[in-house]
Coordinates of C-alpha atoms in Angstrom, one line a residue:
Chain A
M115 CA -18.4 30.8 83.4
K116 CA -17.7 29.6 86.9
P117 CA -14.8 27.6 87.6
L118 CA -15.7 23.4 88.6
S119 CA -14.9 24.8 92.2
E120 CA -18.3 26.5 92.3
C121 CA -20.2 24.2 90.5
S122 CA -23.1 22.0 91.0
V123 CA -22.6 18.6 89.2
A124 CA -25.2 16.9 88.5
V125 CA -24.8 13.0 87.2
I126 CA -26.9 11.2 85.4
G127 CA -27.0 7.8 85.6
L128 CA -25.2 6.3 88.8
G129 CA -23.7 2.6 87.0
L130 CA -19.8 2.7 87.1
M131 CA -19.0 5.4 85.3
G132 CA -21.3 7.6 86.5
A133 CA -20.8 6.5 90.0
S134 CA -17.0 6.3 89.7
L135 CA -17.2 10.4 88.7
C136 CA -19.1 11.1 91.4
I137 CA -16.8 9.2 93.7
D138 CA -13.7 11.4 92.4
L139 CA -15.5 14.8 92.3
K140 CA -16.7 14.6 95.9
K141 CA -13.8 12.9 98.0
R142 CA -11.2 15.2 96.1
N143 CA -13.6 18.6 96.3
L144 CA -13.3 19.0 92.8
C145 CA -16.8 20.6 93.2
R146 CA -19.2 22.8 94.8
E147 CA -21.8 19.9 94.9
V148 CA -22.2 16.7 93.1
R149 CA -25.9 15.5 92.7
G150 CA -26.7 11.5 91.7
V151 CA -29.7 10.9 89.6
T152 CA -31.0 7.4 88.9
R153 CA -33.8 5.3 88.8
N154 CA -32.8 3.0 91.3
F155 CA -33.7 3.8 95.0
S156 CA -31.2 1.0 96.8
T157 CA -28.4 2.6 94.6
I158 CA -29.4 6.5 96.3
L159 CA -29.2 4.7 99.7
R160 CA -26.0 3.3 98.8
A161 CA -24.4 6.6 96.8
F162 CA -25.3 8.5 100.5
H163 CA -24.1 6.0 102.5
E164 CA -20.6 5.7 101.3
D165 CA -20.4 9.6 100.6
A166 CA -20.1 9.3 96.9
V167 CA -22.8 12.1 96.4
D168 CA -24.3 15.0 98.1
L169 CA -27.5 14.4 97.1
A170 CA -29.2 11.7 95.4
T171 CA -32.3 11.5 93.8
T172 CA -34.9 9.2 91.6
D173 CA -36.5 12.7 90.4
L174 CA -35.2 13.9 87.3
N175 CA -36.3 17.8 87.8
S176 CA -35.0 18.0 91.2
G177 CA -31.7 16.3 90.4
V178 CA -31.3 18.8 87.6
A179 CA -32.6 22.4 89.0
G180 CA -30.0 24.8 89.1
A181 CA -27.1 23.0 88.2
D182 CA -24.3 24.4 86.4
V183 CA -23.1 20.9 84.9
V184 CA -25.6 17.9 84.2
I185 CA -23.5 15.1 83.0
L186 CA -25.1 12.1 81.1
S187 CA -23.7 8.7 82.2
T188 CA -26.5 5.8 80.6
P189 CA -26.1 3.6 77.7
V190 CA -25.7 6.3 74.3
R191 CA -29.6 5.4 73.2
A192 CA -30.4 6.6 76.6
V193 CA -28.5 9.6 76.1
V194 CA -30.0 10.2 73.0
K195 CA -33.7 10.3 74.9
M196 CA -33.0 11.7 77.8
L197 CA -31.7 14.7 76.1
E198 CA -35.0 15.6 74.8
T199 CA -36.7 14.7 78.3
L200 CA -33.8 17.6 79.7
S201 CA -34.4 20.1 76.3
P202 CA -37.3 21.6 78.6
I203 CA -36.1 21.6 81.6
L204 CA -32.8 23.1 81.6
W205 CA -31.4 26.4 83.1
P206 CA -30.1 28.6 80.0
G207 CA -26.3 28.4 80.9
T208 CA -26.1 24.9 81.5
V209 CA -23.2 22.9 80.4
V210 CA -24.2 19.5 79.4
M211 CA -21.6 16.3 79.1
D212 CA -22.0 12.9 78.3
M213 CA -20.1 10.3 78.5
G214 CA -21.4 7.8 76.0
S215 CA -18.9 5.5 73.5
T216 CA -20.1 6.5 70.6
K217 CA -20.7 10.5 69.4
A218 CA -22.5 11.4 66.2
E219 CA -25.8 10.7 67.2
I220 CA -25.6 12.0 70.8
C221 CA -24.1 15.3 69.4
A222 CA -27.1 15.6 66.9
A223 CA -28.9 15.2 69.9
M224 CA -27.3 17.6 71.8
D225 CA -27.7 20.2 68.6
R226 CA -31.3 20.0 68.9
L227 CA -31.3 21.5 72.7
P228 CA -32.1 25.1 72.8
P229 CA -29.6 27.9 72.3
G230 CA -29.5 29.0 75.4
I231 CA -27.6 25.2 76.3
Q232 CA -24.0 24.6 76.5
P233 CA -23.8 20.7 75.0
I234 CA -20.4 19.2 74.8
G235 CA -19.7 15.5 73.5
G236 CA -17.7 13.2 75.5
H237 CA -16.0 9.6 76.4
P238 CA -13.4 8.6 78.8
M239 CA -11.6 5.6 77.4
T240 CA -11.6 3.4 80.5
G241 CA -13.9 1.3 82.3
K242 CA -14.2 -2.9 82.8
E243 CA -15.9 -5.7 82.1
T244 CA -18.3 -5.6 85.1
A245 CA -21.0 -2.8 85.2
G246 CA -23.4 -1.1 87.7
Y247 CA -23.1 1.2 91.1
A248 CA -21.1 -2.1 92.6
S249 CA -18.5 -1.7 90.2
A250 CA -17.9 1.6 90.7
E251 CA -14.8 2.9 92.3
G252 CA -12.5 6.3 92.8
G253 CA -9.4 6.9 90.6
L254 CA -11.2 4.9 87.4
Y255 CA -10.8 8.0 84.9
E256 CA -6.2 7.9 85.9
G257 CA -4.8 7.8 82.9
A258 CA -7.4 7.5 80.3
P259 CA -8.0 9.2 77.8
W260 CA -11.2 11.0 77.6
V261 CA -12.3 11.9 74.0
L262 CA -14.0 15.6 74.0
T263 CA -16.3 16.6 71.0
P264 CA -17.2 20.1 71.0
L265 CA -20.0 21.1 68.5
P266 CA -19.9 24.2 66.6
R267 CA -22.1 26.0 69.1
T268 CA -20.0 25.2 72.1
S269 CA -17.9 27.8 73.7
K270 CA -14.1 28.2 74.6
E271 CA -15.0 28.4 78.1
T272 CA -17.2 25.1 78.0
I273 CA -13.9 23.3 76.4
E274 CA -12.1 24.2 78.7
L275 CA -14.6 23.5 81.9
A276 CA -14.9 20.1 80.4
S277 CA -11.0 19.7 80.0
E278 CA -10.8 20.9 83.6
L279 CA -13.3 18.3 84.4
A280 CA -11.2 15.2 83.2
E281 CA -7.9 16.9 84.2
A282 CA -9.3 17.0 88.1
I283 CA -9.7 13.2 88.0
G284 CA -6.6 12.6 86.2
A285 CA -7.6 11.8 82.6
F286 CA -6.4 13.5 79.7
P287 CA -8.1 15.5 77.3
I288 CA -8.3 15.1 73.6
T289 CA -10.5 17.0 71.0
L290 CA -11.9 15.0 68.5
E291 CA -15.0 15.4 65.7
P292 CA -17.7 13.0 66.5
V293 CA -17.6 11.1 63.3
R294 CA -13.9 10.6 63.6
H295 CA -13.9 9.4 67.2
D296 CA -16.6 6.6 66.0
R297 CA -14.4 5.4 63.6
L298 CA -11.4 5.5 66.1
V299 CA -13.3 3.6 68.4
A300 CA -15.0 0.9 65.9
A301 CA -11.2 -0.6 65.4
I302 CA -10.1 -0.2 68.9
S303 CA -13.1 -1.2 70.7
H304 CA -16.2 -1.6 69.4
L305 CA -14.2 -4.8 66.9
P306 CA -12.1 -6.1 70.0
F307 CA -15.8 -6.5 71.4
L308 CA -17.2 -8.5 68.6
L309 CA -14.3 -10.7 68.5
A310 CA -14.5 -11.7 72.0
S311 CA -18.2 -12.3 71.5
A312 CA -17.1 -14.9 68.6
L313 CA -14.1 -16.3 70.4
V314 CA -16.7 -17.0 73.7
H315 CA -19.2 -18.6 71.3
T316 CA -16.5 -20.5 69.7
V317 CA -14.7 -21.8 73.2
S318 CA -18.8 -22.6 74.1
D319 CA -19.0 -24.9 70.9
S320 CA -15.8 -26.9 72.0
G321 CA -16.9 -27.0 75.3
E322 CA -19.9 -29.0 74.1
E323 CA -18.0 -31.8 72.5
D324 CA -15.6 -31.3 75.8
A325 CA -16.2 -29.8 78.8
A326 CA -12.5 -29.9 79.6
V327 CA -11.9 -26.8 77.4
W328 CA -13.1 -24.6 80.3
E329 CA -10.7 -26.1 82.4
L330 CA -7.7 -25.7 80.4
A331 CA -8.6 -21.9 79.9
A332 CA -5.8 -19.7 80.8
G333 CA -4.3 -16.2 80.4
G334 CA -4.7 -16.1 76.7
F335 CA -8.5 -17.2 76.8
R336 CA -9.0 -14.6 79.9
D337 CA -7.4 -11.9 78.0
T338 CA -8.6 -12.0 74.4
S339 CA -12.4 -12.5 75.7
R340 CA -12.5 -9.9 78.9
V341 CA -14.6 -7.9 76.9
A342 CA -17.1 -10.2 76.0
A343 CA -18.5 -10.0 79.5
S344 CA -19.3 -6.2 79.1
D345 CA -23.0 -4.9 79.8
T346 CA -24.8 -5.9 76.5
Q347 CA -27.4 -3.5 76.4
M348 CA -24.5 -0.8 76.8
F349 CA -22.8 -2.8 73.7
L350 CA -25.7 -3.1 71.8
D351 CA -26.4 0.7 72.0
I352 CA -22.9 1.0 70.7
L353 CA -22.7 -1.1 67.7
V354 CA -26.6 0.0 66.5
T355 CA -25.2 3.9 66.4
N356 CA -22.2 3.0 64.9
R357 CA -23.4 0.1 62.5
E358 CA -20.9 1.5 59.4
A359 CA -18.0 2.1 61.1
V360 CA -17.9 -1.5 62.9
L361 CA -19.5 -3.3 60.0
E362 CA -16.3 -2.0 58.1
Q363 CA -13.8 -2.7 60.7
L364 CA -15.1 -6.2 61.2
D365 CA -14.6 -6.9 57.4
T366 CA -10.8 -5.8 57.5
L367 CA -10.6 -8.0 60.2
G368 CA -12.2 -10.8 58.2
G369 CA -9.6 -10.1 55.2
H370 CA -6.8 -10.1 57.8
L371 CA -8.2 -13.6 59.4
Q372 CA -8.9 -15.0 56.0
E373 CA -5.2 -14.5 55.3
L374 CA -3.7 -15.7 58.1
R375 CA -6.2 -19.0 57.7
T376 CA -4.9 -19.3 53.9
L377 CA -1.3 -19.0 54.8
L378 CA -1.4 -22.0 57.1
A379 CA -3.7 -24.3 55.4
D380 CA -1.1 -23.7 52.1
N381 CA 2.0 -24.3 54.8
D382 CA 3.3 -20.8 54.0
E383 CA 5.6 -20.8 56.4
D384 CA 7.6 -17.5 55.3
S385 CA 4.7 -15.5 54.6
L386 CA 3.0 -16.4 57.9
R387 CA 6.1 -15.9 59.9
S388 CA 6.1 -12.6 58.4
K389 CA 2.7 -11.5 58.9
L390 CA 2.8 -12.5 62.3
S391 CA 5.9 -11.1 63.4
C392 CA 4.8 -7.7 62.0
S393 CA 1.9 -7.8 64.7
Q394 CA 4.2 -9.1 67.1
N395 CA 6.2 -5.8 66.7
T396 CA 3.4 -3.4 66.2
R397 CA 1.9 -4.9 69.3
A398 CA 5.0 -5.0 71.4
E399 CA 5.8 -1.1 69.9
W400 CA 2.7 0.2 71.2
Q401 CA 2.9 -1.4 75.0
Q402 CA 6.5 0.2 74.9
K403 CA 5.5 3.8 74.1
K404 CA 2.5 3.3 76.4
G405 CA 4.3 1.9 79.5
S406 CA 7.3 4.4 78.8
F407 CA 4.9 7.3 79.8
A408 CA 4.6 7.4 83.6
T409 CA 0.8 7.3 84.6
P410 CA -0.8 8.7 88.4
A411 CA -2.2 5.7 89.8
G412 CA -0.5 2.6 88.7
G413 CA -1.1 2.8 85.0
R414 CA -4.4 1.2 84.0
N415 CA -4.7 3.6 81.7
G416 CA -1.8 4.3 80.2
P417 CA 0.1 7.3 78.6
P418 CA -1.3 10.3 78.0
P419 CA -2.3 11.1 74.9
V420 CA -1.0 13.8 72.2
N421 CA -4.2 16.1 71.2
A422 CA -5.3 14.1 67.9
Q423 CA -6.5 17.2 66.4
Chain B
M267 CA 12.7 -44.6 90.7
K268 CA 13.7 -41.4 93.0
P269 CA 11.7 -39.4 94.6
L270 CA 12.2 -35.8 93.2
S271 CA 14.6 -34.4 96.0
E272 CA 17.2 -36.7 94.9
C273 CA 16.8 -36.0 91.3
S274 CA 19.5 -34.1 88.6
V275 CA 17.5 -32.1 86.6
A276 CA 18.7 -31.0 83.5
V277 CA 16.4 -28.0 81.3
I278 CA 16.8 -27.8 77.9
G279 CA 16.3 -24.3 77.1
L280 CA 16.4 -21.1 79.2
G281 CA 13.8 -19.0 78.0
L282 CA 10.7 -18.1 79.5
M283 CA 9.3 -21.3 80.4
G284 CA 12.5 -22.9 81.5
A285 CA 14.6 -20.6 83.0
S286 CA 11.2 -19.7 85.2
L287 CA 11.4 -23.7 86.1
C288 CA 14.8 -23.8 87.0
I289 CA 14.1 -20.6 89.6
D290 CA 11.7 -22.3 91.3
L291 CA 13.0 -25.4 91.3
K292 CA 16.6 -23.9 92.9
K293 CA 14.8 -21.3 95.3
R294 CA 12.7 -23.9 96.6
N295 CA 15.2 -26.6 96.5
L296 CA 12.7 -29.2 95.1
C297 CA 15.6 -31.7 94.0
R298 CA 19.5 -32.6 94.1
E299 CA 20.5 -30.2 91.3
V300 CA 19.1 -28.3 88.7
R301 CA 21.0 -27.9 85.2
G302 CA 20.3 -25.1 82.2
V303 CA 21.4 -26.2 78.7
T304 CA 21.2 -22.9 76.8
R305 CA 23.0 -21.8 73.2
N306 CA 23.4 -18.4 74.7
F307 CA 26.5 -17.9 76.4
S308 CA 25.6 -14.8 78.2
T309 CA 22.3 -16.5 79.7
I310 CA 24.8 -19.4 81.2
L311 CA 26.2 -16.3 83.0
R312 CA 23.1 -14.7 84.1
A313 CA 21.5 -18.1 85.5
F314 CA 24.8 -18.6 87.7
H315 CA 24.9 -14.8 88.9
E316 CA 21.1 -14.7 89.5
D317 CA 21.3 -18.8 91.2
A318 CA 19.1 -19.8 88.9
V319 CA 21.1 -23.2 88.3
D320 CA 23.8 -25.1 89.7
L321 CA 25.4 -26.1 86.6
A322 CA 24.9 -24.5 82.9
T323 CA 26.6 -24.9 80.1
T324 CA 26.1 -24.5 76.3
D325 CA 27.5 -28.3 75.5
L326 CA 24.4 -30.8 75.5
N327 CA 26.1 -33.7 76.2
S328 CA 27.8 -32.5 79.5
G329 CA 24.5 -30.9 80.2
V330 CA 22.2 -33.8 80.3
A331 CA 25.2 -36.8 81.5
G332 CA 23.9 -38.6 84.6
A333 CA 20.7 -36.3 84.8
D334 CA 17.6 -38.6 86.0
V335 CA 15.4 -35.8 84.6
V336 CA 15.6 -33.8 81.5
I337 CA 12.9 -31.4 80.6
L338 CA 12.8 -29.8 76.7
S339 CA 11.5 -26.2 76.8
T340 CA 11.9 -24.6 73.5
P341 CA 9.2 -23.9 70.6
V342 CA 7.8 -27.2 69.7
R343 CA 9.7 -28.1 66.6
A344 CA 13.0 -27.7 68.5
V345 CA 11.7 -30.0 71.1
V346 CA 10.9 -33.1 68.4
K347 CA 14.2 -32.6 66.9
M348 CA 16.3 -32.3 70.2
L349 CA 14.4 -35.6 70.8
E350 CA 16.5 -37.0 68.1
T351 CA 19.7 -35.6 69.1
L352 CA 19.1 -36.9 72.8
S353 CA 18.4 -40.2 71.5
P354 CA 21.6 -42.0 71.7
I355 CA 23.2 -40.1 74.7
L356 CA 20.4 -40.3 77.2
W357 CA 21.2 -43.1 79.9
P358 CA 18.4 -45.8 80.5
G359 CA 16.0 -44.3 82.9
T360 CA 16.4 -41.3 82.4
V361 CA 12.6 -39.2 82.3
V362 CA 12.1 -36.9 79.6
M363 CA 9.9 -34.7 79.7
D364 CA 8.9 -31.4 78.1
M365 CA 6.8 -28.1 77.9
G366 CA 5.9 -27.5 74.3
S367 CA 2.6 -26.4 73.7
T368 CA 1.3 -28.9 71.1
K369 CA 1.6 -32.8 72.0
A370 CA 0.9 -35.0 69.4
E371 CA 3.8 -34.8 67.3
I372 CA 6.2 -34.5 70.4
C373 CA 4.9 -37.5 71.9
A374 CA 4.9 -39.2 68.6
A375 CA 8.9 -38.2 68.6
M376 CA 9.0 -39.1 72.2
D377 CA 7.9 -43.2 71.4
R378 CA 10.9 -43.2 68.9
L379 CA 13.9 -42.7 72.0
P380 CA 15.4 -46.0 73.3
P381 CA 13.1 -48.4 74.8
G382 CA 14.8 -47.5 78.8
I383 CA 13.8 -44.0 78.5
Q384 CA 10.6 -43.0 80.0
P385 CA 9.6 -40.2 78.3
I386 CA 5.9 -38.1 79.2
G387 CA 4.4 -35.3 77.2
G388 CA 3.5 -31.8 79.0
H389 CA 2.3 -28.5 78.6
P390 CA 1.8 -26.1 81.6
M391 CA -0.3 -23.7 81.0
T392 CA 0.8 -20.3 81.7
G393 CA 3.2 -17.6 80.0
K394 CA 3.2 -14.5 79.0
E395 CA 3.7 -12.5 75.9
T396 CA 7.2 -11.5 76.5
A397 CA 9.9 -14.1 75.6
G398 CA 13.4 -15.2 77.1
Y399 CA 15.2 -15.8 80.0
A400 CA 14.9 -11.7 80.5
S401 CA 11.2 -12.4 81.4
A402 CA 11.6 -15.5 83.7
E403 CA 10.7 -15.3 87.3
G404 CA 10.2 -17.6 90.5
G405 CA 6.1 -18.7 90.5
L406 CA 5.4 -18.2 87.0
Y407 CA 3.7 -21.8 87.5
E408 CA 1.6 -21.0 90.6
G409 CA -1.9 -21.7 90.1
A410 CA -1.5 -22.8 86.6
P411 CA -3.0 -26.4 84.7
W412 CA -0.2 -28.5 83.8
V413 CA -1.1 -31.1 81.4
L414 CA 0.7 -34.0 81.3
T415 CA 0.3 -36.6 78.4
P416 CA 1.7 -39.9 78.8
L417 CA 2.4 -42.4 76.0
P418 CA 1.1 -45.9 76.3
R419 CA 4.8 -47.0 77.4
T420 CA 4.8 -44.1 80.1
S421 CA 5.0 -46.0 83.5
K422 CA 3.2 -45.0 86.4
E423 CA 6.3 -44.1 88.3
T424 CA 7.0 -41.4 85.6
I425 CA 3.5 -40.1 85.7
E426 CA 3.7 -39.7 89.4
L427 CA 7.5 -37.7 89.5
A428 CA 5.9 -35.9 86.3
S429 CA 3.0 -34.8 88.7
E430 CA 5.4 -34.1 91.8
L431 CA 7.6 -31.9 90.0
A432 CA 4.1 -30.0 88.4
E433 CA 2.6 -29.6 91.9
A434 CA 5.8 -28.8 93.4
I435 CA 6.1 -25.6 91.8
G436 CA 2.0 -24.7 92.3
A437 CA 0.6 -26.1 89.1
F438 CA -2.0 -28.1 88.9
P439 CA -1.5 -31.1 86.7
I440 CA -4.1 -32.3 84.4
T441 CA -4.1 -35.5 82.4
L442 CA -5.1 -35.9 78.7
E443 CA -4.2 -37.9 75.4
P444 CA -2.1 -35.9 73.3
V445 CA -4.8 -35.1 70.3
R446 CA -7.2 -34.3 72.9
H447 CA -5.1 -31.7 74.2
D448 CA -3.9 -29.9 71.2
R449 CA -8.1 -30.1 69.7
L450 CA -8.8 -28.2 73.7
V451 CA -5.6 -25.7 73.1
A452 CA -6.3 -25.0 69.6
A453 CA -9.9 -23.4 70.9
I454 CA -8.8 -21.5 74.4
S455 CA -5.1 -20.5 72.7
H456 CA -4.2 -21.0 69.2
L457 CA -7.1 -19.4 68.1
P458 CA -7.1 -16.1 70.6
F459 CA -3.5 -15.5 69.2
L460 CA -4.6 -15.8 65.6
L461 CA -7.4 -12.9 66.5
A462 CA -4.9 -11.0 68.5
S463 CA -2.6 -11.1 65.2
A464 CA -5.8 -10.3 63.1
L465 CA -6.9 -7.3 65.3
V466 CA -3.3 -5.7 65.4
H467 CA -3.4 -5.7 61.9
T468 CA -6.7 -4.0 61.3
V469 CA -6.0 -1.5 64.1
S470 CA -2.3 -0.8 62.0
D471 CA -4.3 -0.4 58.6
S472 CA -6.6 2.0 60.8
G473 CA -3.6 4.1 61.8
E474 CA -2.6 4.4 58.3
E475 CA -5.7 6.4 57.8
D476 CA -5.7 8.2 61.2
A477 CA -2.6 7.7 63.5
A478 CA -4.8 9.0 66.6
V479 CA -6.1 4.8 66.9
W480 CA -3.3 4.6 68.7
E481 CA -3.5 6.9 71.5
L482 CA -7.2 6.1 72.1
A483 CA -6.7 2.2 72.3
A484 CA -7.0 1.9 75.9
G485 CA -8.0 -1.3 77.7
G486 CA -10.4 -3.2 75.4
F487 CA -7.5 -3.0 72.8
R488 CA -4.6 -3.8 75.2
D489 CA -6.0 -6.8 76.6
T490 CA -7.9 -8.3 73.2
S491 CA -4.5 -7.9 71.6
R492 CA -1.8 -9.0 74.0
V493 CA -1.4 -12.2 72.9
A494 CA 0.1 -10.7 69.4
A495 CA 3.4 -10.0 71.2
S496 CA 4.2 -13.5 71.8
D497 CA 7.1 -14.6 70.2
T498 CA 6.6 -15.8 66.9
Q499 CA 8.9 -18.8 66.2
M500 CA 6.8 -20.4 68.9
F501 CA 3.8 -19.7 67.8
L502 CA 4.8 -20.6 64.4
D503 CA 5.5 -24.1 65.5
I504 CA 2.9 -24.4 67.5
L505 CA 0.3 -23.6 64.7
V506 CA 2.4 -25.3 61.7
T507 CA 1.8 -28.6 63.8
N508 CA -1.4 -28.1 65.0
R509 CA -2.8 -27.3 61.8
E510 CA -6.0 -28.7 61.4
A511 CA -7.5 -28.3 64.5
V512 CA -7.0 -24.4 64.4
L513 CA -8.2 -24.5 60.7
E514 CA -11.4 -26.2 62.4
Q515 CA -11.5 -23.5 65.1
L516 CA -10.9 -20.6 62.7
D517 CA -13.8 -22.0 60.9
T518 CA -16.3 -22.5 63.6
L519 CA -15.2 -18.5 64.6
G520 CA -15.9 -17.1 61.3
G521 CA -19.0 -18.4 61.3
H522 CA -19.6 -16.5 64.7
L523 CA -18.4 -13.5 63.5
Q524 CA -20.4 -13.6 60.1
E525 CA -23.6 -14.4 62.1
L526 CA -22.9 -11.1 64.2
R527 CA -22.1 -9.2 61.3
T528 CA -25.1 -10.4 59.4
L529 CA -27.6 -9.5 62.9
L530 CA -25.7 -6.1 62.9
A531 CA -26.0 -5.3 59.4
D532 CA -29.8 -6.1 59.3
N533 CA -30.2 -4.6 62.7
D534 CA -31.8 -7.4 64.2
E535 CA -31.7 -6.1 67.3
D536 CA -33.1 -8.9 69.4
S537 CA -30.8 -11.6 68.0
L538 CA -28.1 -9.3 68.3
R539 CA -29.2 -8.9 71.9
S540 CA -29.6 -12.8 72.3
K541 CA -26.0 -13.5 71.3
L542 CA -24.3 -11.2 72.8
S543 CA -25.8 -11.8 76.0
C544 CA -25.2 -15.3 75.5
S545 CA -21.4 -14.4 75.3
Q546 CA -22.1 -12.5 78.3
N547 CA -23.1 -15.0 81.0
T548 CA -21.0 -17.6 79.3
R549 CA -17.7 -15.4 79.8
A550 CA -19.1 -13.9 83.3
E551 CA -20.0 -17.5 84.6
W552 CA -16.3 -18.9 83.6
Q553 CA -14.7 -15.6 85.2
Q554 CA -16.4 -16.5 88.5
K555 CA -16.0 -20.1 88.5
K556 CA -12.4 -19.6 88.1
G557 CA -12.2 -16.6 90.7
S558 CA -14.2 -19.0 93.2
F559 CA -11.3 -20.8 93.6
A560 CA -8.2 -19.8 96.1
T561 CA -4.8 -19.6 93.9
P562 CA -1.6 -19.8 96.1
A563 CA 0.6 -16.7 94.6
G564 CA -2.6 -13.9 94.2
G565 CA -4.2 -15.7 90.8
R566 CA -2.3 -15.2 88.1
N567 CA -3.4 -18.4 86.5
G568 CA -6.8 -18.8 88.0
P569 CA -8.4 -22.4 89.8
P570 CA -6.8 -25.4 90.4
P571 CA -8.7 -27.5 87.8
V572 CA -10.1 -31.1 88.4
N573 CA -8.9 -33.9 86.6
A574 CA -10.1 -33.7 83.0
Q575 CA -9.9 -37.3 82.0

């Protein structure tokens, strides 16, 4: 298999994640050629103008023809559909990666690709609440965990190439099984999103009675609700393709919230202090551990994780 | 009444909020004298060494003797107790302010001060999740809403002096009734704290089964859980002195979470999309409105609020 530097890499979907990847690959000269495939013609012009790609097209066939690595960067269910579309037009030997936020359904679809194709699932754990090409930026992946979910058919060389790509843009590859990945991100990513949405709805209800609530809202609300501004379609795909794990996390959280409510309603200060103190310590320790690693680009994403296998 | 520039200001409690206030008052030469009162002797040394105060003491009597303005900066219930302690030792004409996060109990206690004293409640809406003198910094109040809750007995001149002080350090005074303040902050501050605590407990439960969850935790978890690292005693006081309003917000939030859960479990995608899209838009609009105001010091706190009365 070619080293990354000799590969033509085609990124399908030039939103936040895909375009940021193109920018890094191109500006750092990490591969032979960077191609972007998007449905949006104005994005093509912009990507060219900003030198984010060598070649951009709305035509899928010409975008992937001859590419050594094809990276799908669309919402999860669009990845699943795109894999079906790509199936007959990919060259044997092509490495197919993706950047979707849930992995079980995508990896199952990857396994339906023709035998000559080398698929590997992936999920860079970074992003921001704004979506689209306009939000893309170089360095987005610096310091981020990048989960790789190889299939049984995925070769060692493909895993190495995917790891090389992740590391080349400053991310830290972690290899996990798809189902394990999905269970873990239900807790630390999908649950926070639902919480943030519920919080915004609750504050909106307050705002109906007294609009001053929006003027007082400061750092606590800002941070706790930030991910609620994330792209709805992206998260809808995530939730629907990770339903059981998300429901389980919601129920666990509901239990903790109910416990906090009961302690407060019963004025059981000792138990309330103990429960709050426990989460304070846990959160502070996590932050400290995270902060104790140096990150290459100012620490957007925290520590390089150790391999979780 | 003297202008701020001629006042001796005594700050009781040199934690994050009190010490940050001292630093601003002192470094910007906003008043005649800045005094700090703290129980911790090493904090006195540090405050002197760093030129955060003109005078620091562990002795409450000498700390407040002759001060024109006394500002209480401790957890809420400590403020209530301190008001009782101060009652017999304050000079007539002294302005008594506080920086506590709930206002109804504090303002009720303020109203029990001798008639010659001029009390006014206050709550600067800023902070961070780290507590204590070591976390203090100049400029903490830049761009922050500073809620003022005058009592019926509070004179116009006292309200003006408190507003002058808030504005002098870059904050934006908003006048509110204590009960209204408490209801509003239950939604945008106390509820996010409980959510963050419940989230940390939920992720901890996941971590018991699979410790890799802590390695994957990235920006979404970091921001949604940030306030869980706040000082437990401070938040315990807040919750206990604002119990009814917090319970009400918890119940409203519980309803929204349950609705999200049901829509996901039932695979009702259209309704789920609609509910998520609604919170996405609301959150994005709030951010945009917030961001459209220029803030003096890089925007830690967002826009100057208009007066909410």
